[in-house]
Amino acid sequence: MDLSLSEEQIMIQDMARKFAREELAPVAEQLDHSGNEEAFLGNLKKLAELGCMGLNIQSQYGGGAAGVIAFSLAITELAKACASTAVTTSVTNMVAEVIQAIGNEEQKQHYLPKLCSGEYAAGGFGLTESSAGSDPSRMKTRAVRDGDDWILNGNKIYITSGTYAGVFVVWAVTDNDAKPGKGISCFLVEGGTPGLTIGKPEDKMGQKASHTNTLFFEDCRIPASALLGKENDGFRVAVGELAGGRIGIGSLALGVGLAAMDYAKQYLTEREQFGQKLANFQALQFMLADRYTELEAARLLLMQAAYEKEQGNYFGTAASMAKLFATEKANDACYTALQMLGGNGYIKEYPLERYARDVRITSIYEGTSEIQRVIISRDLLRTVS
Amino acid sequence: MQATDTQHLDLDLNEDQQAIADAVTRFCETRCDTETVKSLNHQFSAELWQELAAMGVLSPATPEGEGMGGALEICAISEALGSHVFPGPLAASFLATQVLPDNARAAIIEGSSVVSLSNIGDTLLPWGQHADIFLVVDGNDVLLASCDDDKRQAVNTLGAEPWARSSLTFGDQLDGAARGFILNDIATAAYLCAAGLKLVKEASDYAMVRKQFGTALGEFQAIAHPLADCQINLSAAETLARAAACCFDEGDMDAARNYSCSARLSASNAALQAAYTCHQVFAGIGITLEGPAFHISRRIRQLVSQPPGDVQCKAHLLQQVGLGTRD
Ligand SMILES: Cc1cc2nc3c(=O)[nH]c(=O)nc-3n(C[C@H](O)[C@H](O)[C@H](O)COP(=O)(O)OP(=O)(O)OC[C@H]3O[C@@H](n4cnc5c(N)ncnc54)[C@H](O)[C@@H]3O)c2cc1C
């Protein structure tokens, strides 16, 4: 694996870094605090114009065709400034990739340009239900064929961008008699479709500017053409696409972890206690050394997973390892950094408390750390046997 | 390290101590249950604080209370308040009762005065928006300070507690700091352990009923074992806090200091570990504010981060093993 970045990848990384510094960083704290939706959506639109909403989407559909590594680099840079914006970008890219992977030509031509250009503020990924989180195969949302339509009934919870997504990829059971995970299909449901109601945004601990909603489907009628991919083959798709999304979430966590450590590092060189700079204390120096080492290892795992995906190789285990490691180590980094600032880490004059709140969800959504361990260990043991 | 005969420390509460713990628990259940804590959003309620104080909970280790003993009462009270995540400057108030003169102490004990305990050289004042007594930690000493109200500015915190920022004018060095630090650390540790244990209990209960893959979460070792580790570490730290309190009540201040520092450091680590683990067990629902975890985990974070912090405890324990570098 060649670890050097191509010119295009460096360009995208620089562009995302510049945008994050100039547009996101100045408003991130305000977005977290008061959830200024207009500013948030404005930034999403600008990101789409910069090509960040379809980084791995072919150019004929309006995407950047820049690849998975570029996607990972961009998400990390955005997350350094605003995790809420980064997660919305990551999920929108994932939705576009599902459509690109299994959509028919008509679906691709209809939806991908809208997602990539920002005509849709975001895309939504509708998998989780109240009783089906880590195990989505036991979902209860049903889609029943009725003439030329499908009728959806059920609820999806914790759906990122529920309020403003232009289109949702939604999974529902289409064969009641099949075993869990077998009779599930995937559908495209546009925001505003009659029968789809969006619940109020959850009041959350972190990533507060990004809306997280319940989707209520009540006799929601969608055309037969809204079926995405093959009937009863949707679960395999969900699992596959989540693996790609995990590279995004790992990259996001890495960005937040790095931002926290960079801030703490600077603080240690400025703040004095016991007559000397905090940076002179070896205990603190070693904490920096450990956390940066872990974050660098996380970066390499992410690059490896992105590279495998980009090459068209099996990348599921690599993505799980990268997400597990990056999100857990980013959590450690944020808490270490917060603690390094002492009382100042706990107050909102400094960004550390926001980083610590924002990073917590990363080891939970798009597959918890435990689920990544299930995937990794299952793969290892399968190889042994 | 301890002069006290650690084989004969009775860590159990006696009837009186248990009675005050039960009374505090009843008070919390009726006046400050989980919904109230959440709706208070960690703000300070002078009314609740005074009601609590009227039960005598801030007086144990004072001439008005148990005299020179009282640390086990403080442990019991802090455990009861911690398991209900009751907001307020509890540990700082216990410290204040050891260092303030009679009339100021009386105001603390009846809950009419609110203490802010901060670090020398730092303008950050925990509970500073409501405080009228300012104590400052300067190494092993405590100074009385005054705050210019015009300069006091509200500060927002992770947990939404009403902190403030202001420069202080330093006054007298106060007697009784050594006893005060021990009680401050005992109360902090006991509160943290109880809050952590409450979270572990809630997460364990949830793991018994929440099913994924057709199995209760608690059946997965990945869930059960980390919860068990949290329980063990919190219980160990709680025992250290009780041991510190016993030594204090027996008048062995050296042993009490060693134990109280160990208790505070162990409790901080164990409570943070519990917060992380339990958020992971609750997963999505733990991230929402109406969920069962965040109001406890952010209180834990507050106690671990708030000035004066644990630097003093670390320095003390290092000195005990011959590695003191501070002085
Ligand atoms: C802010 C936010 C945004 C989200 N965005 C989306 C979105 O856009 N789309 C979407 O579909 N979902 C989304 N989710 C949902 C998220 O993906 C789920 O919360 C996550 O998958 C975990 O599911 P759960 O919360 O039901 O936890 P549960 O599945 O109930 O898990 C609880 C605990 O049990 C553990 N566990 C479960 N099974 C096992 C096992 N076999 N072995 C060991 N441990 C196990 C888990 O790891 C976890 O620690 C979001 C959630 C949040 C909070």
PDB file of N, CA and C in Angstrom, chain B residues 25-92:
ATOM      1  N   THR B  25     -31.737  10.040  51.755  1.00  0.00           N
ATOM      2  CA  THR B  25     -32.301   9.302  50.615  1.00  0.00           C
ATOM      3  C   THR B  25     -33.785   9.630  50.464  1.00  0.00           C
ATOM      4  N   ARG B  26     -34.505   9.618  51.585  1.00  0.00           N
ATOM      5  CA  ARG B  26     -35.946   9.934  51.527  1.00  0.00           C
ATOM      6  C   ARG B  26     -36.162  11.353  51.016  1.00  0.00           C
ATOM      7  N   PHE B  27     -35.319  12.276  51.513  1.00  0.00           N
ATOM      8  CA  PHE B  27     -35.423  13.669  51.077  1.00  0.00           C
ATOM      9  C   PHE B  27     -35.241  13.762  49.556  1.00  0.00           C
ATOM     10  N   CYS B  28     -34.228  13.074  49.070  1.00  0.00           N
ATOM     11  CA  CYS B  28     -33.967  13.134  47.616  1.00  0.00           C
ATOM     12  C   CYS B  28     -35.135  12.526  46.846  1.00  0.00           C
ATOM     13  N   GLU B  29     -35.637  11.430  47.351  1.00  0.00           N
ATOM     14  CA  GLU B  29     -36.725  10.766  46.624  1.00  0.00           C
ATOM     15  C   GLU B  29     -37.973  11.645  46.540  1.00  0.00           C
ATOM     16  N   THR B  30     -38.215  12.404  47.607  1.00  0.00           N
ATOM     17  CA  THR B  30     -39.429  13.216  47.586  1.00  0.00           C
ATOM     18  C   THR B  30     -39.198  14.601  46.976  1.00  0.00           C
ATOM     19  N   ARG B  31     -38.015  15.168  47.209  1.00  0.00           N
ATOM     20  CA  ARG B  31     -37.795  16.556  46.792  1.00  0.00           C
ATOM     21  C   ARG B  31     -36.893  16.722  45.575  1.00  0.00           C
ATOM     22  N   CYS B  32     -36.109  15.693  45.289  1.00  0.00           N
ATOM     23  CA  CYS B  32     -35.137  15.884  44.210  1.00  0.00           C
ATOM     24  C   CYS B  32     -34.919  14.571  43.460  1.00  0.00           C
ATOM     25  N   ASP B  33     -35.998  14.056  42.895  1.00  0.00           N
ATOM     26  CA  ASP B  33     -35.874  12.806  42.153  1.00  0.00           C
ATOM     27  C   ASP B  33     -35.242  13.064  40.783  1.00  0.00           C
ATOM     28  N   THR B  34     -35.098  12.010  40.013  1.00  0.00           N
ATOM     29  CA  THR B  34     -34.387  12.131  38.733  1.00  0.00           C
ATOM     30  C   THR B  34     -34.998  13.206  37.844  1.00  0.00           C
ATOM     31  N   GLU B  35     -36.327  13.241  37.784  1.00  0.00           N
ATOM     32  CA  GLU B  35     -36.976  14.227  36.910  1.00  0.00           C
ATOM     33  C   GLU B  35     -36.672  15.649  37.370  1.00  0.00           C
ATOM     34  N   THR B  36     -36.648  15.840  38.700  1.00  0.00           N
ATOM     35  CA  THR B  36     -36.336  17.179  39.227  1.00  0.00           C
ATOM     36  C   THR B  36     -34.901  17.551  38.887  1.00  0.00           C
ATOM     37  N   VAL B  37     -33.984  16.599  39.075  1.00  0.00           N
ATOM     38  CA  VAL B  37     -32.579  16.887  38.755  1.00  0.00           C
ATOM     39  C   VAL B  37     -32.463  17.295  37.296  1.00  0.00           C
ATOM     40  N   LYS B  38     -33.163  16.543  36.427  1.00  0.00           N
ATOM     41  CA  LYS B  38     -33.069  16.867  35.000  1.00  0.00           C
ATOM     42  C   LYS B  38     -33.687  18.232  34.703  1.00  0.00           C
ATOM     43  N   SER B  39     -34.836  18.516  35.361  1.00  0.00           N
ATOM     44  CA  SER B  39     -35.478  19.790  35.043  1.00  0.00           C
ATOM     45  C   SER B  39     -34.716  20.962  35.676  1.00  0.00           C
ATOM     46  N   LEU B  40     -34.062  20.711  36.793  1.00  0.00           N
ATOM     47  CA  LEU B  40     -33.202  21.756  37.365  1.00  0.00           C
ATOM     48  C   LEU B  40     -32.031  22.049  36.439  1.00  0.00           C
ATOM     49  N   ASN B  41     -31.735  21.047  35.582  1.00  0.00           N
ATOM     50  CA  ASN B  41     -30.605  21.158  34.654  1.00  0.00           C
ATOM     51  C   ASN B  41     -29.333  21.560  35.387  1.00  0.00           C
ATOM     52  N   HIS B  42     -29.121  20.942  36.534  1.00  0.00           N
ATOM     53  CA  HIS B  42     -27.889  21.116  37.312  1.00  0.00           C
ATOM     54  C   HIS B  42     -27.742  22.520  37.899  1.00  0.00           C
ATOM     55  N   GLN B  43     -28.761  23.341  37.751  1.00  0.00           N
ATOM     56  CA  GLN B  43     -28.684  24.668  38.351  1.00  0.00           C
ATOM     57  C   GLN B  43     -28.793  24.543  39.867  1.00  0.00           C
ATOM     58  N   PHE B  44     -28.439  25.607  40.534  1.00  0.00           N
ATOM     59  CA  PHE B  44     -28.455  25.586  41.980  1.00  0.00           C
ATOM     60  C   PHE B  44     -29.820  26.048  42.476  1.00  0.00           C
ATOM     61  N   SER B  45     -30.415  25.250  43.355  1.00  0.00           N
ATOM     62  CA  SER B  45     -31.676  25.680  43.948  1.00  0.00           C
ATOM     63  C   SER B  45     -31.421  26.013  45.419  1.00  0.00           C
ATOM     64  N   ALA B  46     -31.459  27.305  45.720  1.00  0.00           N
ATOM     65  CA  ALA B  46     -31.195  27.733  47.102  1.00  0.00           C
ATOM     66  C   ALA B  46     -32.221  27.117  48.046  1.00  0.00           C
ATOM     67  N   GLU B  47     -33.439  26.979  47.549  1.00  0.00           N
ATOM     68  CA  GLU B  47     -34.508  26.430  48.385  1.00  0.00           C
ATOM     69  C   GLU B  47     -34.195  24.979  48.783  1.00  0.00           C
ATOM     70  N   LEU B  48     -33.840  24.186  47.780  1.00  0.00           N
ATOM     71  CA  LEU B  48     -33.522  22.784  48.065  1.00  0.00           C
ATOM     72  C   LEU B  48     -32.287  22.660  48.958  1.00  0.00           C
ATOM     73  N   TRP B  49     -31.309  23.518  48.664  1.00  0.00           N
ATOM     74  CA  TRP B  49     -30.066  23.467  49.437  1.00  0.00           C
ATOM     75  C   TRP B  49     -30.348  23.757  50.919  1.00  0.00           C
ATOM     76  N   GLN B  50     -31.205  24.750  51.152  1.00  0.00           N
ATOM     77  CA  GLN B  50     -31.505  25.091  52.552  1.00  0.00           C
ATOM     78  C   GLN B  50     -32.342  24.006  53.221  1.00  0.00           C
ATOM     79  N   GLU B  51     -33.235  23.413  52.453  1.00  0.00           N
ATOM     80  CA  GLU B  51     -34.019  22.305  53.019  1.00  0.00           C
ATOM     81  C   GLU B  51     -33.109  21.153  53.416  1.00  0.00           C
ATOM     82  N   LEU B  52     -32.152  20.898  52.549  1.00  0.00           N
ATOM     83  CA  LEU B  52     -31.194  19.825  52.840  1.00  0.00           C
ATOM     84  C   LEU B  52     -30.385  20.175  54.083  1.00  0.00           C
ATOM     85  N   ALA B  53     -29.902  21.412  54.110  1.00  0.00           N
ATOM     86  CA  ALA B  53     -29.086  21.847  55.244  1.00  0.00           C
ATOM     87  C   ALA B  53     -29.874  21.772  56.549  1.00  0.00           C
ATOM     88  N   ALA B  54     -31.172  22.055  56.469  1.00  0.00           N
ATOM     89  CA  ALA B  54     -32.003  22.029  57.684  1.00  0.00           C
ATOM     90  C   ALA B  54     -32.032  20.644  58.320  1.00  0.00           C
ATOM     91  N   MET B  55     -31.669  19.630  57.552  1.00  0.00           N
ATOM     92  CA  MET B  55     -31.607  18.277  58.112  1.00  0.00           C
ATOM     93  C   MET B  55     -30.303  18.044  58.870  1.00  0.00           C
ATOM     94  N   GLY B  56     -29.442  19.054  58.865  1.00  0.00           N
ATOM     95  CA  GLY B  56     -28.180  18.938  59.603  1.00  0.00           C
ATOM     96  C   GLY B  56     -27.079  18.247  58.826  1.00  0.00           C
ATOM     97  N   VAL B  57     -27.259  18.118  57.513  1.00  0.00           N
ATOM     98  CA  VAL B  57     -26.276  17.328  56.764  1.00  0.00           C
ATOM     99  C   VAL B  57     -24.932  18.029  56.592  1.00  0.00           C
ATOM    100  N   LEU B  58     -24.890  19.352  56.783  1.00  0.00           N
ATOM    101  CA  LEU B  58     -23.613  20.031  56.571  1.00  0.00           C
ATOM    102  C   LEU B  58     -22.825  20.227  57.873  1.00  0.00           C
ATOM    103  N   SER B  59     -23.357  19.711  58.963  1.00  0.00           N
ATOM    104  CA  SER B  59     -22.723  19.992  60.257  1.00  0.00           C
ATOM    105  C   SER B  59     -21.953  18.840  60.898  1.00  0.00           C
ATOM    106  N   PRO B  60     -21.888  17.635  60.301  1.00  0.00           N
ATOM    107  CA  PRO B  60     -21.348  16.518  61.059  1.00  0.00           C
ATOM    108  C   PRO B  60     -20.007  16.750  61.743  1.00  0.00           C
ATOM    109  N   ALA B  61     -19.023  17.270  61.034  1.00  0.00           N
ATOM    110  CA  ALA B  61     -17.695  17.350  61.642  1.00  0.00           C
ATOM    111  C   ALA B  61     -17.437  18.725  62.252  1.00  0.00           C
ATOM    112  N   THR B  62     -18.435  19.281  62.902  1.00  0.00           N
ATOM    113  CA  THR B  62     -18.281  20.616  63.491  1.00  0.00           C
ATOM    114  C   THR B  62     -18.654  20.552  64.968  1.00  0.00           C
ATOM    115  N   PRO B  63     -18.297  21.584  65.714  1.00  0.00           N
ATOM    116  CA  PRO B  63     -18.700  21.606  67.123  1.00  0.00           C
ATOM    117  C   PRO B  63     -20.220  21.491  67.267  1.00  0.00           C
ATOM    118  N   GLU B  64     -20.946  22.014  66.271  1.00  0.00           N
ATOM    119  CA  GLU B  64     -22.406  21.945  66.324  1.00  0.00           C
ATOM    120  C   GLU B  64     -22.896  20.520  66.060  1.00  0.00           C
ATOM    121  N   GLY B  65     -22.074  19.708  65.398  1.00  0.00           N
ATOM    122  CA  GLY B  65     -22.484  18.346  65.053  1.00  0.00           C
ATOM    123  C   GLY B  65     -21.765  17.319  65.900  1.00  0.00           C
ATOM    124  N   GLU B  66     -20.927  16.500  65.217  1.00  0.00           N
ATOM    125  CA  GLU B  66     -20.254  15.400  65.915  1.00  0.00           C
ATOM    126  C   GLU B  66     -18.941  15.818  66.562  1.00  0.00           C
ATOM    127  N   GLY B  67     -18.637  17.106  66.505  1.00  0.00           N
ATOM    128  CA  GLY B  67     -17.371  17.547  67.080  1.00  0.00           C
ATOM    129  C   GLY B  67     -16.226  17.122  66.202  1.00  0.00           C
ATOM    130  N   MET B  68     -15.256  16.407  66.767  1.00  0.00           N
ATOM    131  CA  MET B  68     -14.066  16.076  66.000  1.00  0.00           C
ATOM    132  C   MET B  68     -14.288  14.901  65.051  1.00  0.00           C
ATOM    133  N   GLY B  69     -15.328  14.109  65.260  1.00  0.00           N
ATOM    134  CA  GLY B  69     -15.598  12.986  64.357  1.00  0.00           C
ATOM    135  C   GLY B  69     -16.480  13.459  63.220  1.00  0.00           C
ATOM    136  N   GLY B  70     -17.359  12.590  62.776  1.00  0.00           N
ATOM    137  CA  GLY B  70     -18.353  13.012  61.791  1.00  0.00           C
ATOM    138  C   GLY B  70     -18.029  12.666  60.354  1.00  0.00           C
ATOM    139  N   ALA B  71     -16.826  12.123  60.110  1.00  0.00           N
ATOM    140  CA  ALA B  71     -16.460  11.869  58.711  1.00  0.00           C
ATOM    141  C   ALA B  71     -17.283  10.727  58.104  1.00  0.00           C
ATOM    142  N   LEU B  72     -17.586   9.726  58.915  1.00  0.00           N
ATOM    143  CA  LEU B  72     -18.419   8.642  58.359  1.00  0.00           C
ATOM    144  C   LEU B  72     -19.821   9.141  58.029  1.00  0.00           C
ATOM    145  N   GLU B  73     -20.327  10.078  58.833  1.00  0.00           N
ATOM    146  CA  GLU B  73     -21.607  10.694  58.487  1.00  0.00           C
ATOM    147  C   GLU B  73     -21.498  11.392  57.128  1.00  0.00           C
ATOM    148  N   ILE B  74     -20.389  12.106  56.984  1.00  0.00           N
ATOM    149  CA  ILE B  74     -20.183  12.835  55.718  1.00  0.00           C
ATOM    150  C   ILE B  74     -20.138  11.853  54.547  1.00  0.00           C
ATOM    151  N   CYS B  75     -19.467  10.732  54.793  1.00  0.00           N
ATOM    152  CA  CYS B  75     -19.419   9.687  53.763  1.00  0.00           C
ATOM    153  C   CYS B  75     -20.837   9.215  53.419  1.00  0.00           C
ATOM    154  N   ALA B  76     -21.591   8.914  54.455  1.00  0.00           N
ATOM    155  CA  ALA B  76     -22.942   8.378  54.247  1.00  0.00           C
ATOM    156  C   ALA B  76     -23.823   9.396  53.526  1.00  0.00           C
ATOM    157  N   ILE B  77     -23.722  10.650  53.949  1.00  0.00           N
ATOM    158  CA  ILE B  77     -24.528  11.720  53.329  1.00  0.00           C
ATOM    159  C   ILE B  77     -24.130  11.898  51.860  1.00  0.00           C
ATOM    160  N   SER B  78     -22.826  11.911  51.618  1.00  0.00           N
ATOM    161  CA  SER B  78     -22.347  12.125  50.239  1.00  0.00           C
ATOM    162  C   SER B  78     -22.748  10.958  49.344  1.00  0.00           C
ATOM    163  N   GLU B  79     -22.699   9.761  49.899  1.00  0.00           N
ATOM    164  CA  GLU B  79     -23.137   8.604  49.099  1.00  0.00           C
ATOM    165  C   GLU B  79     -24.619   8.745  48.734  1.00  0.00           C
ATOM    166  N   ALA B  80     -25.429   9.128  49.727  1.00  0.00           N
ATOM    167  CA  ALA B  80     -26.873   9.247  49.457  1.00  0.00           C
ATOM    168  C   ALA B  80     -27.142  10.352  48.426  1.00  0.00           C
ATOM    169  N   LEU B  81     -26.437  11.470  48.561  1.00  0.00           N
ATOM    170  CA  LEU B  81     -26.653  12.566  47.606  1.00  0.00           C
ATOM    171  C   LEU B  81     -26.102  12.208  46.223  1.00  0.00           C
ATOM    172  N   GLY B  82     -24.971  11.519  46.215  1.00  0.00           N
ATOM    173  CA  GLY B  82     -24.370  11.120  44.934  1.00  0.00           C
ATOM    174  C   GLY B  82     -25.268  10.175  44.158  1.00  0.00           C
ATOM    175  N   SER B  83     -25.910   9.273  44.868  1.00  0.00           N
ATOM    176  CA  SER B  83     -26.734   8.314  44.128  1.00  0.00           C
ATOM    177  C   SER B  83     -28.009   8.975  43.608  1.00  0.00           C
ATOM    178  N   HIS B  84     -28.286  10.202  44.064  1.00  0.00           N
ATOM    179  CA  HIS B  84     -29.416  10.950  43.499  1.00  0.00           C
ATOM    180  C   HIS B  84     -28.958  12.154  42.682  1.00  0.00           C
ATOM    181  N   VAL B  85     -27.659  12.273  42.487  1.00  0.00           N
ATOM    182  CA  VAL B  85     -27.058  13.332  41.669  1.00  0.00           C
ATOM    183  C   VAL B  85     -27.524  14.720  42.130  1.00  0.00           C
ATOM    184  N   PHE B  86     -27.620  14.884  43.426  1.00  0.00           N
ATOM    185  CA  PHE B  86     -28.102  16.150  43.983  1.00  0.00           C
ATOM    186  C   PHE B  86     -27.091  17.255  43.684  1.00  0.00           C
ATOM    187  N   PRO B  87     -27.548  18.403  43.119  1.00  0.00           N
ATOM    188  CA  PRO B  87     -26.585  19.448  42.754  1.00  0.00           C
ATOM    189  C   PRO B  87     -26.260  20.398  43.909  1.00  0.00           C
ATOM    190  N   GLY B  88     -25.018  20.850  43.932  1.00  0.00           N
ATOM    191  CA  GLY B  88     -24.624  21.844  44.933  1.00  0.00           C
ATOM    192  C   GLY B  88     -23.186  21.655  45.371  1.00  0.00           C
ATOM    193  N   PRO B  89     -22.641  22.678  46.035  1.00  0.00           N
ATOM    194  CA  PRO B  89     -21.215  22.652  46.417  1.00  0.00           C
ATOM    195  C   PRO B  89     -20.990  21.860  47.703  1.00  0.00           C
ATOM    196  N   LEU B  90     -21.249  20.584  47.653  1.00  0.00           N
ATOM    197  CA  LEU B  90     -21.261  19.761  48.865  1.00  0.00           C
ATOM    198  C   LEU B  90     -19.875  19.664  49.509  1.00  0.00           C
ATOM    199  N   ALA B  91     -18.918  19.153  48.734  1.00  0.00           N
ATOM    200  CA  ALA B  91     -17.595  18.897  49.318  1.00  0.00           C
ATOM    201  C   ALA B  91     -16.962  20.201  49.800  1.00  0.00           C
ATOM    202  N   ALA B  92     -17.108  21.258  49.014  1.00  0.00           N
ATOM    203  CA  ALA B  92     -16.525  22.549  49.402  1.00  0.00           C
ATOM    204  C   ALA B  92     -17.148  23.051  50.709  1.00  0.00           C
TER     205      ALA B  92
END
